[in-house]
Amino acid sequence: MSNNKPFALLVVPDDEPPVLSGTPYEDRARALAENVEWHFDRPLDNDETVARMQNAEAVINIRSSVQFTREVLAACPALKILSVWGTGVDHVDLTAAEELGITVSNTPAYGAPYVSEHALTLALAVSRQIVINDQHIRSGGWTRGFINELYGKTLGVVGTGAIGRRMIQLGKGIGMRVVAWTVHPSPERAAEYDVEFLSLDDLLRQSDVVSLHVALTEITRGLIGRAQFDLMKDTAILVNTSRGLAVDEDALIDALENGRIAGAALDVFQAEPLAPGHRLTQLENVVLSPHAGGMAYNGTMRGLEMSVENLESFAAGSPIYVVAQGSRR
């Protein structure tokens, strides 16, 4: 191959809105391939995804809304490496990737300080009624009522990956009692994380704030539904900065409308972007943000760098951050 570039074709199928384009890491990515195709909109369906990447040897995936199903991957016979910007890979069929010989790498943990900070900010925004009071002042009001503090309250952290562990530290930092749930608790992990593990039911019963930090798996899909809301305090707040499908959205809306829980703070949704006029946008006891928890500048730059490092390390024969080990080289 001329210029000794490791890949014949690199495709970025979904840089919309652009985050990788225009950074120093774009130049590093382009330097890896003889040809580069960069798309600044998202494919409308799987057929369009295939059309964009069917000849690619390397792909950098920016948006988790793009699905890499078995059918999509099977239609890409040249694909060697798929680099996912982000920790979550629930939109990639990892089993199919391995069977087809495709290596998949992600960018783990880069966003832990930023997503956890965002989760705490959202919890405070609801408990301190920041948005409601801001809107009240802008409309000419100045009525002050009691607001709720988090100091001395119980924070339930659901999921103890890098983000969840950082959330444990933040909760303790503002004087909260912190308990946690994980799929695989152990005394050793409890000691390492300095946290008390509870069953999910007990965590929900005891917590004033429930903060979700789970990857989307068969276990965590729909993890919080009607039965779980029925266990929560009617003064509790649900915070979700993980995956929208971890929560039954209809059950959440019913719980919010009926006063089953006091409020919610959401950075992720079942379908993104959130549709105009969605029922969640009509509720005063909800604070919304546009899947922005990991979008702190420094964190974003590090994650983008890692997404390119995945290709560089693969080309050097030593893949990193591998979540599916392929055989194509």
XYZ file of C-alpha atoms in Angstrom, residues 74-294:
221
model
C -21.694 -8.976 7.878
C -22.164 -6.563 4.979
C -18.706 -5.079 5.639
C -16.290 -7.839 4.555
C -13.193 -5.628 4.697
C -13.810 -4.232 8.177
C -10.997 -4.976 10.619
C -11.467 -2.518 13.485
C -14.447 -0.585 14.831
C -13.483 2.107 17.332
C -16.353 3.380 19.473
C -16.115 6.841 21.018
C -17.653 6.190 24.420
C -17.864 3.487 27.034
C -21.230 1.974 26.093
C -21.245 -0.592 23.305
C -24.835 -1.815 23.572
C -25.399 -0.636 19.983
C -22.778 -3.087 18.689
C -23.364 -6.824 18.303
C -20.102 -7.889 19.937
C -20.736 -11.599 19.465
C -21.240 -11.106 15.738
C -18.153 -8.907 15.533
C -15.943 -11.594 17.043
C -17.451 -14.326 14.878
C -16.869 -12.198 11.781
C -13.296 -11.388 12.794
C -13.863 -7.702 13.582
C -12.086 -6.125 16.541
C -14.149 -3.631 18.547
C -12.517 -1.168 20.941
C -14.138 1.516 23.062
C -12.900 4.449 25.152
C -13.511 3.400 28.759
C -13.505 5.595 31.858
C -12.403 8.828 30.162
C -15.674 10.525 31.111
C -15.974 9.312 34.707
C -15.139 12.633 36.419
C -17.375 14.593 34.067
C -20.438 12.342 33.939
C -20.463 11.893 37.714
C -20.121 15.650 38.191
C -23.043 16.129 35.817
C -25.128 13.595 37.739
C -24.521 15.406 41.012
C -25.309 18.742 39.366
C -28.612 17.365 38.092
C -29.523 16.008 41.518
C -28.817 19.400 43.067
C -30.778 21.188 40.343
C -33.887 19.178 41.213
C -33.521 19.227 44.976
C -32.735 22.965 45.076
C -35.391 23.748 42.431
C -32.860 25.713 40.398
C -34.748 25.626 37.099
C -38.135 26.435 38.631
C -36.725 29.379 40.593
C -34.802 30.659 37.583
C -37.962 30.649 35.467
C -39.932 32.282 38.283
C -37.478 35.174 38.551
C -37.386 35.640 34.773
C -41.173 35.980 34.782
C -41.014 38.711 37.432
C -41.488 36.672 40.575
C -39.527 36.590 43.819
C -41.390 34.124 46.022
C -39.080 31.929 48.067
C -40.159 28.594 49.441
C -38.316 25.816 51.204
C -35.943 23.731 49.119
C -34.443 20.342 49.875
C -30.862 19.738 50.905
C -28.773 16.685 50.059
C -26.477 16.957 53.062
C -27.240 14.127 55.460
C -29.480 12.343 52.951
C -28.888 8.918 51.388
C -27.500 8.534 47.877
C -28.063 5.194 46.164
C -25.541 4.549 43.401
C -26.726 1.894 40.957
C -23.700 0.545 39.107
C -20.126 0.808 40.348
C -18.035 1.144 37.228
C -15.667 4.094 36.921
C -18.502 6.647 36.869
C -20.413 5.053 39.724
C -17.290 4.871 41.877
C -16.604 8.544 41.276
C -20.228 9.325 42.164
C -19.733 7.531 45.486
C -16.851 9.885 46.250
C -18.813 12.980 45.251
C -21.798 12.017 47.370
C -19.613 11.530 50.406
C -17.893 14.814 49.630
C -21.111 16.769 50.222
C -21.996 14.862 53.356
C -24.342 12.200 52.034
C -24.619 8.642 53.252
C -23.868 6.497 50.197
C -25.042 2.963 49.455
C -24.614 1.054 46.207
C -25.849 -1.829 44.087
C -23.865 -3.816 41.562
C -24.443 -7.041 39.677
C -21.467 -8.694 41.398
C -21.030 -7.322 44.933
C -18.333 -8.645 47.241
C -16.806 -7.710 50.596
C -13.556 -6.966 48.794
C -15.196 -4.512 46.417
C -17.157 -2.915 49.249
C -13.901 -2.313 51.107
C -12.118 -1.044 47.997
C -14.909 1.395 47.111
C -15.616 2.244 50.766
C -19.339 1.703 50.299
C -22.116 -0.510 51.632
C -23.671 -2.772 49.013
C -27.419 -3.373 49.281
C -29.930 -5.313 47.251
C -31.589 -3.128 44.643
C -34.898 -3.233 46.514
C -33.297 -2.110 49.779
C -31.347 0.629 48.028
C -34.528 1.979 46.464
C -36.356 1.934 49.790
C -33.613 3.794 51.634
C -32.342 6.325 49.093
C -33.299 9.977 48.794
C -31.439 10.176 45.481
C -31.085 7.165 43.172
C -28.371 7.706 40.564
C -28.016 5.238 37.676
C -24.565 4.401 36.311
C -25.070 1.107 34.478
C -24.105 -0.208 31.095
C -27.080 -1.405 29.069
C -27.249 -5.198 29.237
C -29.982 -7.799 29.385
C -29.870 -7.426 33.172
C -30.103 -3.632 33.247
C -32.559 -3.057 30.397
C -35.742 -1.859 32.108
C -34.039 -2.163 35.491
C -36.178 0.618 36.966
C -39.885 0.161 36.276
C -43.235 0.400 38.025
C -42.373 -2.099 40.741
C -39.177 -0.229 41.530
C -40.873 3.181 41.654
C -43.378 1.712 44.106
C -40.479 0.934 46.452
C -39.006 4.438 46.384
C -39.743 7.231 48.834
C -42.278 9.762 47.614
C -39.594 12.390 48.308
C -36.960 10.615 46.206
C -35.221 11.869 43.072
C -34.137 9.621 40.189
C -31.021 10.661 38.260
C -30.130 8.888 35.015
C -26.918 9.669 33.149
C -26.348 6.101 31.926
C -28.753 4.730 29.318
C -32.366 5.700 28.675
C -33.469 2.098 28.232
C -32.430 1.265 31.791
C -35.666 2.988 32.856
C -39.259 2.285 31.841
C -40.029 5.810 30.637
C -43.808 5.454 30.787
C -43.594 4.170 34.356
C -41.297 7.071 35.243
C -43.721 9.630 33.834
C -46.615 8.062 35.730
C -44.580 8.104 38.949
C -43.736 11.779 38.437
C -47.282 12.797 37.527
C -48.824 10.900 40.422
C -46.343 12.040 43.070
C -44.958 8.542 43.524
C -41.502 10.120 43.464
C -40.625 13.789 43.886
C -38.566 14.397 40.788
C -36.161 13.207 38.134
C -33.061 14.506 36.411
C -32.375 12.943 33.036
C -29.464 13.157 30.627
C -30.518 10.108 28.594
C -33.792 8.936 27.083
C -35.331 5.916 25.401
C -35.215 7.730 22.056
C -32.765 10.541 21.362
C -33.073 13.351 20.627
C -36.167 13.807 22.782
C -39.166 14.541 20.580
C -40.650 18.063 20.746
C -43.648 18.094 23.066
C -42.608 14.870 24.797
C -44.490 14.306 28.057
C -41.283 14.708 30.047
C -40.954 18.283 28.796
C -44.322 19.140 30.335
C -43.343 18.225 33.900
C -42.016 20.843 36.315
C -40.421 18.258 38.584
C -37.999 17.102 35.889
C -34.674 18.609 34.825
C -33.507 17.581 31.347
C -30.168 17.725 29.557
C -29.269 16.515 26.037
C -26.984 13.524 26.742
C -24.303 16.033 27.653
C -22.806 14.473 30.774
C -19.573 13.493 29.081
